[in-house]
Amino acid sequence: MLSSTQPNRNAQAFKYFAGVDISKRTLASNCLNGALQSIVREDMSANTIEGCDALLRRILNTCGLTTKSQRSQLLVCCEHTGTMSTFLVATCRRLGIACWRADSKTINDFAGKIVREKTDPADALRIATFCYRFADKYEPEQVDEHSIEARAAARRIEVLQGTRQQMIKARTAMLNRLEAIESFGFGVDLAGDDVLACQATDTMEQVIVCLNAQIKKLDALLEKAFQAPAVAAKIKIARSCPGVGAVLGAELAITTHGFTRMLNPRQLATHLCVSPHEYSSGTSVKRRTKTSKKGNQSAKTILSMGALSSIRVNGAYKAYYDRKIAQGKHHLVVLNAIRNKILHTVMACIRKNTMYDKNYQLTAN
């Protein structure tokens, strides 16, 4: 069992800490009490609505949490595995149980680089211990009607955005393959009019045409999803900012759960791993300040594309980029600074609930 050298500062709020390791079809769980003793262990449960309901009710009954008010003493923690954790989160919400979807990298860093046992029950125990140790970091989910509608709209955008990205990847792979065949496949061993080879390239061209049509259809569906009442105004504000288009606006809506969480730009920058941090120890270890390679790589790439597009047009970001490059700054350093500027600008406009104004001037009170 992992040990904790510091007392749990949130012991007054939670008395039981359940860790759930989620896979595509099964769940493994372990529930600890305030003394880090395992009181409920389930090595195999079905990852379905019914399976999650039965699992959580067994934990509640074993812990003696029979009333609705007593259920607030239980905190359930799992890794943020995307859609695979949907059933558990929904069941916790329905039963009135606090559910914490923690970042998997944070849990792994807590466990340490050396993991002697890698099984689902062992992972569930590690998650439960992490839940006990950092329960004070848990932020309750907003359950008001607007937040629920905003999260639903963000999930809808996530489905469309993810499908669009997969189709773009498939199209890029198909285009690269077609170019390779046309450049190097003919002329030596194959004649330029080889029937079977030409049929293969024709098929790929047809697939590319089909993918282009479907991507355009998804673009239209995304625009329709942006019109959901819970997120329409916020996305419109975000897209008014320089460097923010439909794709980046969708990614920001997804990351912030419909602009209901992580609205602090520094917190958002740290979450996306575009905030540089110092790396030093004593007098012998001192590396250059840099950003982490962790985080959502897809979101970072989209944010980078937004920063690149913003410096290609005349505006504040282009002037800033040209000035810093003239001062001798590296291109990637300046680009990362612009990524942070985009996040700060968007969140400032969201906080003030106003469209971006390039002529905005601070006024003294």
mmCIF file of C-alpha atoms in Angstrom:
data_model
loop_
_atom_site.group_PDB
_atom_site.id
_atom_site.type_symbol
_atom_site.label_atom_id
_atom_site.label_comp_id
_atom_site.label_asym_id
_atom_site.label_seq_id
_atom_site.Cartn_x
_atom_site.Cartn_y
_atom_site.Cartn_z
ATOM 1 C CA MET A 1 0.000 0.000 0.000
ATOM 2 C CA LEU A 2 1.188 3.517 -0.755
ATOM 3 C CA SER A 3 1.755 5.551 2.336
ATOM 4 C CA SER A 4 1.023 9.207 2.995
ATOM 5 C CA THR A 5 3.368 11.185 5.213
ATOM 6 C CA GLN A 6 0.984 14.113 5.551
ATOM 7 C CA PRO A 7 -2.470 14.035 7.130
ATOM 8 C CA ASN A 8 -5.486 14.453 4.940
ATOM 9 C CA ARG A 9 -6.571 18.065 5.360
ATOM 10 C CA ASN A 10 -10.060 17.343 4.058
ATOM 11 C CA ALA A 11 -10.921 14.618 6.569
ATOM 12 C CA GLN A 12 -13.804 16.691 7.927
ATOM 13 C CA ALA A 13 -15.556 16.639 4.534
ATOM 14 C CA PHE A 14 -14.847 13.042 3.477
ATOM 15 C CA LYS A 15 -14.440 9.926 5.588
ATOM 16 C CA TYR A 16 -14.230 7.322 2.793
ATOM 17 C CA PHE A 17 -12.129 7.422 -0.363
ATOM 18 C CA ALA A 18 -12.855 5.082 -3.264
ATOM 19 C CA GLY A 19 -10.476 4.611 -6.185
ATOM 20 C CA VAL A 20 -11.850 3.124 -9.400
ATOM 21 C CA ASP A 21 -9.625 1.859 -12.214
ATOM 22 C CA ILE A 22 -11.605 2.041 -15.450
ATOM 23 C CA SER A 23 -11.127 -0.006 -18.591
ATOM 24 C CA LYS A 24 -13.363 -0.317 -21.621
ATOM 25 C CA ARG A 25 -15.505 -3.144 -20.222
ATOM 26 C CA THR A 26 -14.604 -3.594 -16.550
ATOM 27 C CA LEU A 27 -14.000 -1.681 -13.329
ATOM 28 C CA ALA A 28 -11.736 -2.443 -10.372
ATOM 29 C CA SER A 29 -12.262 -0.530 -7.146
ATOM 30 C CA ASN A 30 -10.858 -0.128 -3.661
ATOM 31 C CA CYS A 31 -12.369 1.963 -0.872
ATOM 32 C CA LEU A 32 -10.273 3.257 2.042
ATOM 33 C CA ASN A 33 -11.359 4.731 5.344
ATOM 34 C CA GLY A 34 -9.682 7.608 7.174
ATOM 35 C CA ALA A 35 -7.042 5.235 8.577
ATOM 36 C CA LEU A 36 -6.014 4.075 5.068
ATOM 37 C CA GLN A 37 -7.572 0.663 5.669
ATOM 38 C CA SER A 38 -9.142 -1.103 2.688
ATOM 39 C CA ILE A 39 -12.762 -1.852 3.564
ATOM 40 C CA VAL A 40 -14.279 -2.578 0.134
ATOM 41 C CA ARG A 41 -12.454 -4.202 -2.771
ATOM 42 C CA GLU A 42 -13.993 -5.163 -6.093
ATOM 43 C CA ASP A 43 -11.636 -6.692 -8.655
ATOM 44 C CA MET A 44 -14.160 -7.010 -11.485
ATOM 45 C CA SER A 45 -17.342 -5.064 -12.194
ATOM 46 C CA ALA A 46 -19.010 -4.298 -15.488
ATOM 47 C CA ASN A 47 -18.436 -0.824 -16.909
ATOM 48 C CA THR A 48 -22.124 -0.209 -17.545
ATOM 49 C CA ILE A 49 -24.796 1.933 -15.922
ATOM 50 C CA GLU A 50 -26.073 -1.114 -14.038
ATOM 51 C CA GLY A 51 -22.565 -2.237 -13.053
ATOM 52 C CA CYS A 52 -21.601 1.203 -11.733
ATOM 53 C CA ASP A 53 -24.856 1.483 -9.798
ATOM 54 C CA ALA A 54 -24.379 -1.929 -8.165
ATOM 55 C CA LEU A 55 -20.722 -1.175 -7.340
ATOM 56 C CA LEU A 56 -21.426 2.177 -5.716
ATOM 57 C CA ARG A 57 -24.390 0.826 -3.742
ATOM 58 C CA ARG A 58 -22.212 -1.985 -2.356
ATOM 59 C CA ILE A 59 -19.639 0.600 -1.235
ATOM 60 C CA LEU A 60 -22.348 2.759 0.357
ATOM 61 C CA ASN A 61 -23.906 -0.171 2.194
ATOM 62 C CA THR A 62 -20.565 -1.485 3.460
ATOM 63 C CA CYS A 63 -19.561 1.971 4.704
ATOM 64 C CA GLY A 64 -22.956 2.443 6.352
ATOM 65 C CA LEU A 65 -23.829 5.464 4.236
ATOM 66 C CA THR A 66 -27.513 4.710 3.907
ATOM 67 C CA THR A 67 -29.020 8.204 3.839
ATOM 68 C CA LYS A 68 -28.598 10.896 1.203
ATOM 69 C CA SER A 69 -26.849 13.249 3.635
ATOM 70 C CA GLN A 70 -24.372 10.526 4.646
ATOM 71 C CA ARG A 71 -23.346 9.968 1.023
ATOM 72 C CA SER A 72 -21.454 13.279 1.131
ATOM 73 C CA GLN A 73 -18.841 11.466 3.255
ATOM 74 C CA LEU A 74 -17.725 9.398 0.242
ATOM 75 C CA LEU A 75 -15.381 10.693 -2.466
ATOM 76 C CA VAL A 76 -14.982 8.545 -5.588
ATOM 77 C CA CYS A 77 -11.878 9.130 -7.693
ATOM 78 C CA CYS A 78 -10.986 7.813 -11.146
ATOM 79 C CA GLU A 79 -8.621 8.716 -13.950
ATOM 80 C CA HIS A 80 -9.902 11.106 -16.582
ATOM 81 C CA THR A 81 -10.189 8.488 -19.331
ATOM 82 C CA GLY A 82 -12.660 10.394 -21.480
ATOM 83 C CA THR A 83 -15.776 8.537 -22.539
ATOM 84 C CA MET A 84 -14.896 5.356 -20.603
ATOM 85 C CA SER A 85 -15.577 7.146 -17.303
ATOM 86 C CA THR A 86 -18.971 8.454 -18.429
ATOM 87 C CA PHE A 87 -21.069 5.756 -16.731
ATOM 88 C CA LEU A 88 -19.294 6.130 -13.386
ATOM 89 C CA VAL A 89 -19.583 9.924 -13.367
ATOM 90 C CA ALA A 90 -23.254 9.841 -14.359
ATOM 91 C CA THR A 91 -24.088 7.267 -11.679
ATOM 92 C CA CYS A 92 -22.266 9.242 -8.989
ATOM 93 C CA ARG A 93 -24.184 12.356 -10.011
ATOM 94 C CA ARG A 94 -27.501 10.498 -9.832
ATOM 95 C CA LEU A 95 -26.736 9.005 -6.402
ATOM 96 C CA GLY A 96 -25.443 12.292 -4.992
ATOM 97 C CA ILE A 97 -21.850 11.074 -4.548
ATOM 98 C CA ALA A 98 -18.856 13.339 -5.065
ATOM 99 C CA CYS A 99 -16.871 12.150 -8.094
ATOM 100 C CA TRP A 100 -13.373 13.360 -8.958
ATOM 101 C CA ARG A 101 -11.950 12.708 -12.418
ATOM 102 C CA ALA A 102 -8.252 13.357 -11.786
ATOM 103 C CA ASP A 103 -5.519 13.702 -14.380
ATOM 104 C CA SER A 104 -3.876 10.315 -14.977
ATOM 105 C CA LYS A 105 -0.375 11.823 -15.193
ATOM 106 C CA THR A 106 -0.839 13.466 -11.804
ATOM 107 C CA ILE A 107 -1.847 10.129 -10.287
ATOM 108 C CA ASN A 108 1.128 8.374 -11.905
ATOM 109 C CA ASP A 109 3.516 11.065 -10.645
ATOM 110 C CA PHE A 110 2.146 10.556 -7.140
ATOM 111 C CA ALA A 111 2.649 6.785 -7.394
ATOM 112 C CA GLY A 112 6.272 7.256 -8.466
ATOM 113 C CA LYS A 113 8.273 6.089 -11.451
ATOM 114 C CA ILE A 114 8.799 2.580 -10.040
ATOM 115 C CA VAL A 115 5.529 0.622 -9.980
ATOM 116 C CA ARG A 116 6.218 -2.942 -8.882
ATOM 117 C CA GLU A 117 2.743 -4.264 -9.579
ATOM 118 C CA LYS A 118 0.639 -3.263 -12.579
ATOM 119 C CA THR A 119 -2.837 -4.772 -12.282
ATOM 120 C CA ASP A 120 -6.298 -3.239 -12.209
ATOM 121 C CA PRO A 121 -6.776 -3.883 -8.428
ATOM 122 C CA ALA A 122 -3.331 -2.408 -7.717
ATOM 123 C CA ASP A 123 -4.150 0.645 -9.817
ATOM 124 C CA ALA A 124 -7.456 1.044 -7.974
ATOM 125 C CA LEU A 125 -5.569 1.045 -4.658
ATOM 126 C CA ARG A 126 -3.134 3.660 -5.954
ATOM 127 C CA ILE A 127 -6.023 5.858 -7.105
ATOM 128 C CA ALA A 128 -7.778 5.456 -3.735
ATOM 129 C CA THR A 129 -4.592 6.456 -1.887
ATOM 130 C CA PHE A 130 -4.144 9.443 -4.170
ATOM 131 C CA CYS A 131 -7.781 10.366 -3.470
ATOM 132 C CA TYR A 132 -7.134 10.249 0.296
ATOM 133 C CA ARG A 133 -3.933 12.252 0.082
ATOM 134 C CA PHE A 134 -5.212 15.035 -2.161
ATOM 135 C CA ALA A 135 -8.913 15.137 -1.252
ATOM 136 C CA ASP A 136 -8.503 18.818 -0.379
ATOM 137 C CA LYS A 137 -7.756 19.492 -4.085
ATOM 138 C CA TYR A 138 -11.140 18.191 -5.187
ATOM 139 C CA GLU A 139 -13.473 20.875 -6.530
ATOM 140 C CA PRO A 140 -17.199 20.048 -6.397
ATOM 141 C CA GLU A 141 -18.927 19.813 -9.740
ATOM 142 C CA GLN A 142 -21.420 22.563 -10.509
ATOM 143 C CA VAL A 143 -24.872 21.039 -10.739
ATOM 144 C CA ASP A 144 -26.997 24.061 -11.633
ATOM 145 C CA GLU A 145 -29.102 23.809 -14.780
ATOM 146 C CA HIS A 146 -26.889 26.116 -16.858
ATOM 147 C CA SER A 147 -23.708 24.171 -16.019
ATOM 148 C CA ILE A 148 -25.325 20.852 -16.904
ATOM 149 C CA GLU A 149 -26.526 22.236 -20.244
ATOM 150 C CA ALA A 150 -23.097 23.771 -20.922
ATOM 151 C CA ARG A 151 -21.334 20.462 -20.226
ATOM 152 C CA ALA A 152 -23.768 18.659 -22.522
ATOM 153 C CA ALA A 153 -23.085 21.206 -25.272
ATOM 154 C CA ALA A 154 -19.323 20.818 -24.734
ATOM 155 C CA ARG A 155 -19.610 17.032 -24.951
ATOM 156 C CA ARG A 156 -21.554 17.374 -28.220
ATOM 157 C CA ILE A 157 -18.819 19.641 -29.588
ATOM 158 C CA GLU A 158 -16.186 17.157 -28.398
ATOM 159 C CA VAL A 159 -17.815 14.322 -30.369
ATOM 160 C CA LEU A 160 -17.964 16.412 -33.546
ATOM 161 C CA GLN A 161 -14.468 17.842 -33.113
ATOM 162 C CA GLY A 162 -12.928 14.445 -32.419
ATOM 163 C CA THR A 163 -14.638 12.879 -35.429
ATOM 164 C CA ARG A 164 -13.467 15.744 -37.626
ATOM 165 C CA GLN A 165 -9.864 15.389 -36.437
ATOM 166 C CA GLN A 166 -9.881 11.648 -37.117
ATOM 167 C CA MET A 167 -11.162 12.246 -40.641
ATOM 168 C CA ILE A 168 -8.481 14.867 -41.264
ATOM 169 C CA LYS A 169 -5.819 12.408 -40.103
ATOM 170 C CA ALA A 170 -7.229 9.733 -42.410
ATOM 171 C CA ARG A 171 -7.264 12.185 -45.321
ATOM 172 C CA THR A 172 -3.671 13.244 -44.647
ATOM 173 C CA ALA A 173 -2.511 9.623 -44.500
ATOM 174 C CA MET A 174 -4.354 8.855 -47.726
ATOM 175 C CA LEU A 175 -2.886 11.895 -49.491
ATOM 176 C CA ASN A 176 0.636 10.982 -48.376
ATOM 177 C CA ARG A 177 0.179 7.400 -49.567
ATOM 178 C CA LEU A 178 -1.191 8.548 -52.922
ATOM 179 C CA GLU A 179 1.688 10.959 -53.416
ATOM 180 C CA ALA A 180 4.226 8.250 -52.583
ATOM 181 C CA ILE A 181 2.691 5.823 -55.090
ATOM 182 C CA GLU A 182 2.478 8.400 -57.857
ATOM 183 C CA SER A 183 6.031 9.620 -57.199
ATOM 184 C CA PHE A 184 7.867 6.318 -56.746
ATOM 185 C CA GLY A 185 5.475 3.488 -57.566
ATOM 186 C CA PHE A 186 5.553 3.779 -61.350
ATOM 187 C CA GLY A 187 8.310 3.989 -63.909
ATOM 188 C CA VAL A 188 10.694 1.157 -62.945
ATOM 189 C CA ASP A 189 8.880 -2.071 -62.125
ATOM 190 C CA LEU A 190 5.385 -0.861 -62.984
ATOM 191 C CA ALA A 191 4.195 0.836 -66.131
ATOM 192 C CA GLY A 192 2.404 4.132 -65.731
ATOM 193 C CA ASP A 193 -0.823 2.594 -66.996
ATOM 194 C CA ASP A 194 -0.726 -0.577 -64.878
ATOM 195 C CA VAL A 195 -4.383 -1.525 -64.499
ATOM 196 C CA LEU A 196 -4.429 -2.812 -60.911
ATOM 197 C CA ALA A 197 -2.154 -0.078 -59.561
ATOM 198 C CA CYS A 198 -4.221 2.613 -61.276
ATOM 199 C CA GLN A 199 -7.400 1.124 -59.815
ATOM 200 C CA ALA A 200 -5.822 1.368 -56.358
ATOM 201 C CA THR A 201 -4.963 5.056 -56.816
ATOM 202 C CA ASP A 202 -8.430 5.755 -58.239
ATOM 203 C CA THR A 203 -9.969 4.172 -55.149
ATOM 204 C CA MET A 204 -7.848 6.360 -52.887
ATOM 205 C CA GLU A 205 -8.858 9.472 -54.802
ATOM 206 C CA GLN A 206 -12.518 8.546 -54.372
ATOM 207 C CA VAL A 207 -11.986 8.069 -50.626
ATOM 208 C CA ILE A 208 -10.297 11.477 -50.398
ATOM 209 C CA VAL A 209 -13.215 13.130 -52.189
ATOM 210 C CA CYS A 210 -15.631 11.418 -49.794
ATOM 211 C CA LEU A 211 -13.598 12.502 -46.762
ATOM 212 C CA ASN A 212 -13.555 16.101 -47.993
ATOM 213 C CA ALA A 213 -17.334 16.059 -48.267
ATOM 214 C CA GLN A 214 -17.757 14.566 -44.782
ATOM 215 C CA ILE A 215 -15.337 17.069 -43.234
ATOM 216 C CA LYS A 216 -17.360 19.928 -44.732
ATOM 217 C CA LYS A 217 -20.493 18.343 -43.296
ATOM 218 C CA LEU A 218 -18.893 18.139 -39.847
ATOM 219 C CA ASP A 219 -17.844 21.794 -40.111
ATOM 220 C CA ALA A 220 -21.491 22.695 -40.664
ATOM 221 C CA LEU A 221 -22.554 20.514 -37.733
ATOM 222 C CA LEU A 222 -19.970 22.186 -35.505
ATOM 223 C CA GLU A 223 -21.333 25.604 -36.410
ATOM 224 C CA LYS A 224 -24.797 24.345 -35.494
ATOM 225 C CA ALA A 225 -23.485 22.973 -32.173
ATOM 226 C CA PHE A 226 -21.975 26.386 -31.417
ATOM 227 C CA GLN A 227 -25.509 27.796 -31.384
ATOM 228 C CA ALA A 228 -26.526 25.888 -28.234
ATOM 229 C CA PRO A 229 -27.946 28.520 -25.831
ATOM 230 C CA ALA A 230 -25.655 27.505 -22.960
ATOM 231 C CA VAL A 231 -22.430 28.164 -24.888
ATOM 232 C CA ALA A 232 -23.356 30.293 -27.923
ATOM 233 C CA ALA A 233 -22.540 33.674 -26.344
ATOM 234 C CA LYS A 234 -19.214 32.501 -24.834
ATOM 235 C CA ILE A 235 -18.018 30.857 -28.045
ATOM 236 C CA LYS A 236 -18.931 33.970 -30.010
ATOM 237 C CA ILE A 237 -16.846 36.062 -27.598
ATOM 238 C CA ALA A 238 -13.921 33.630 -27.817
ATOM 239 C CA ARG A 239 -13.997 33.620 -31.618
ATOM 240 C CA SER A 240 -13.896 37.424 -31.690
ATOM 241 C CA CYS A 241 -10.373 37.306 -30.241
ATOM 242 C CA PRO A 242 -7.376 37.270 -32.625
ATOM 243 C CA GLY A 243 -6.008 33.806 -33.354
ATOM 244 C CA VAL A 244 -9.217 32.035 -32.321
ATOM 245 C CA GLY A 245 -11.218 30.349 -35.060
ATOM 246 C CA ALA A 246 -13.850 27.641 -35.075
ATOM 247 C CA VAL A 247 -11.446 24.808 -34.221
ATOM 248 C CA LEU A 248 -9.692 26.577 -31.326
ATOM 249 C CA GLY A 249 -12.995 27.946 -30.055
ATOM 250 C CA ALA A 250 -14.360 24.412 -29.978
ATOM 251 C CA GLU A 251 -11.255 23.135 -28.167
ATOM 252 C CA LEU A 252 -11.534 25.845 -25.502
ATOM 253 C CA ALA A 253 -15.215 25.016 -24.989
ATOM 254 C CA ILE A 254 -14.314 21.327 -24.582
ATOM 255 C CA THR A 255 -11.430 21.945 -22.179
ATOM 256 C CA THR A 256 -13.446 24.283 -19.954
ATOM 257 C CA HIS A 257 -16.593 22.096 -20.050
ATOM 258 C CA GLY A 258 -18.609 24.764 -21.809
ATOM 259 C CA PHE A 259 -16.781 27.638 -20.052
ATOM 260 C CA THR A 260 -17.914 26.480 -16.603
ATOM 261 C CA ARG A 261 -14.487 25.602 -15.150
ATOM 262 C CA MET A 262 -10.812 26.505 -15.419
ATOM 263 C CA LEU A 263 -11.562 30.101 -16.400
ATOM 264 C CA ASN A 264 -8.369 31.372 -14.779
ATOM 265 C CA PRO A 265 -5.958 31.856 -17.731
ATOM 266 C CA ARG A 266 -2.898 30.809 -15.730
ATOM 267 C CA GLN A 267 -4.637 27.650 -14.576
ATOM 268 C CA LEU A 268 -5.740 26.925 -18.139
ATOM 269 C CA ALA A 269 -2.223 27.551 -19.487
ATOM 270 C CA THR A 270 -0.773 25.175 -16.894
ATOM 271 C CA HIS A 271 -3.381 22.554 -17.739
ATOM 272 C CA LEU A 272 -2.522 22.803 -21.436
ATOM 273 C CA CYS A 273 1.219 22.751 -20.552
ATOM 274 C CA VAL A 274 2.048 25.997 -22.344
ATOM 275 C CA SER A 275 3.156 27.737 -19.154
ATOM 276 C CA PRO A 276 6.992 27.653 -18.767
ATOM 277 C CA HIS A 277 8.414 26.485 -15.431
ATOM 278 C CA GLU A 278 11.830 26.578 -13.841
ATOM 279 C CA TYR A 279 13.894 23.381 -13.475
ATOM 280 C CA SER A 280 16.649 23.663 -10.870
ATOM 281 C CA SER A 281 18.017 21.959 -7.781
ATOM 282 C CA GLY A 282 20.700 23.383 -5.530
ATOM 283 C CA THR A 283 23.698 24.841 -7.357
ATOM 284 C CA SER A 284 24.506 21.963 -9.694
ATOM 285 C CA VAL A 285 21.215 21.394 -11.511
ATOM 286 C CA LYS A 286 19.846 24.337 -13.422
ATOM 287 C CA ARG A 287 18.189 23.782 -16.777
ATOM 288 C CA ARG A 288 16.540 26.316 -18.984
ATOM 289 C CA THR A 289 12.961 27.315 -18.225
ATOM 290 C CA LYS A 290 10.642 25.362 -20.524
ATOM 291 C CA THR A 291 7.155 24.037 -20.978
ATOM 292 C CA SER A 292 6.155 20.479 -20.175
ATOM 293 C CA LYS A 293 5.650 17.878 -22.886
ATOM 294 C CA LYS A 294 2.668 16.494 -21.010
ATOM 295 C CA GLY A 295 -0.893 17.624 -21.420
ATOM 296 C CA ASN A 296 -3.331 17.385 -24.288
ATOM 297 C CA GLN A 297 -1.098 17.396 -27.370
ATOM 298 C CA SER A 298 -4.021 17.908 -29.723
ATOM 299 C CA ALA A 299 -5.151 21.032 -27.846
ATOM 300 C CA LYS A 300 -1.588 22.360 -27.775
ATOM 301 C CA THR A 301 -1.262 21.846 -31.529
ATOM 302 C CA ILE A 302 -4.546 23.656 -32.218
ATOM 303 C CA LEU A 303 -3.458 26.523 -29.951
ATOM 304 C CA SER A 304 -0.127 26.686 -31.811
ATOM 305 C CA MET A 305 -1.946 26.895 -35.139
ATOM 306 C CA GLY A 306 -4.001 29.778 -33.760
ATOM 307 C CA ALA A 307 -0.821 31.569 -32.647
ATOM 308 C CA LEU A 308 0.787 31.038 -36.061
ATOM 309 C CA SER A 309 -2.272 32.372 -37.875
ATOM 310 C CA SER A 310 -2.344 35.452 -35.641
ATOM 311 C CA ILE A 311 1.206 36.490 -36.573
ATOM 312 C CA ARG A 312 0.542 36.163 -40.308
ATOM 313 C CA VAL A 313 -1.855 39.102 -40.302
ATOM 314 C CA ASN A 314 -1.230 42.679 -39.257
ATOM 315 C CA GLY A 315 -2.195 43.177 -35.646
ATOM 316 C CA ALA A 316 -0.953 43.354 -32.089
ATOM 317 C CA TYR A 317 0.428 39.804 -32.068
ATOM 318 C CA LYS A 318 2.380 40.301 -35.307
ATOM 319 C CA ALA A 319 3.894 43.503 -34.005
ATOM 320 C CA TYR A 320 4.799 41.759 -30.746
ATOM 321 C CA TYR A 321 6.313 38.817 -32.651
ATOM 322 C CA ASP A 322 8.406 41.039 -34.932
ATOM 323 C CA ARG A 323 9.632 43.106 -31.968
ATOM 324 C CA LYS A 324 10.717 40.051 -29.937
ATOM 325 C CA ILE A 325 12.405 38.384 -32.923
ATOM 326 C CA ALA A 326 14.328 41.614 -33.549
ATOM 327 C CA GLN A 327 15.472 41.461 -29.924
ATOM 328 C CA GLY A 328 16.977 38.028 -30.571
ATOM 329 C CA LYS A 329 14.284 35.842 -29.010
ATOM 330 C CA HIS A 330 13.835 32.328 -30.407
ATOM 331 C CA HIS A 331 10.812 31.750 -32.636
ATOM 332 C CA LEU A 332 9.340 29.018 -30.404
ATOM 333 C CA VAL A 333 9.756 31.112 -27.253
ATOM 334 C CA VAL A 334 7.846 34.014 -28.812
ATOM 335 C CA LEU A 335 5.230 31.640 -30.222
ATOM 336 C CA ASN A 336 4.611 30.172 -26.757
ATOM 337 C CA ALA A 337 4.252 33.679 -25.333
ATOM 338 C CA ILE A 338 1.595 34.386 -27.970
ATOM 339 C CA ARG A 339 -0.199 31.149 -27.028
ATOM 340 C CA ASN A 340 -0.421 32.442 -23.470
ATOM 341 C CA LYS A 341 -1.549 35.864 -24.680
ATOM 342 C CA ILE A 342 -4.381 34.240 -26.626
ATOM 343 C CA LEU A 343 -5.575 32.364 -23.529
ATOM 344 C CA HIS A 344 -5.372 35.484 -21.347
ATOM 345 C CA THR A 345 -7.224 37.563 -23.930
ATOM 346 C CA VAL A 346 -10.016 35.025 -24.372
ATOM 347 C CA MET A 347 -10.523 34.522 -20.637
ATOM 348 C CA ALA A 348 -10.484 38.269 -19.991
ATOM 349 C CA CYS A 349 -13.239 38.763 -22.569
ATOM 350 C CA ILE A 350 -15.200 35.815 -21.137
ATOM 351 C CA ARG A 351 -14.868 37.206 -17.628
ATOM 352 C CA LYS A 352 -16.022 40.672 -18.716
ATOM 353 C CA ASN A 353 -18.648 39.152 -21.040
ATOM 354 C CA THR A 354 -17.610 41.496 -23.862
ATOM 355 C CA MET A 355 -16.432 41.018 -27.420
ATOM 356 C CA TYR A 356 -12.770 41.607 -28.198
ATOM 357 C CA ASP A 357 -11.954 45.252 -28.904
ATOM 358 C CA LYS A 358 -8.535 45.942 -30.419
ATOM 359 C CA ASN A 359 -8.842 49.595 -29.383
ATOM 360 C CA TYR A 360 -9.613 48.776 -25.738
ATOM 361 C CA GLN A 361 -7.672 50.948 -23.298
ATOM 362 C CA LEU A 362 -7.324 50.532 -19.550
ATOM 363 C CA THR A 363 -8.802 53.412 -17.604
ATOM 364 C CA ALA A 364 -7.829 54.476 -14.111
ATOM 365 C CA ASN A 365 -10.562 54.471 -11.474
#
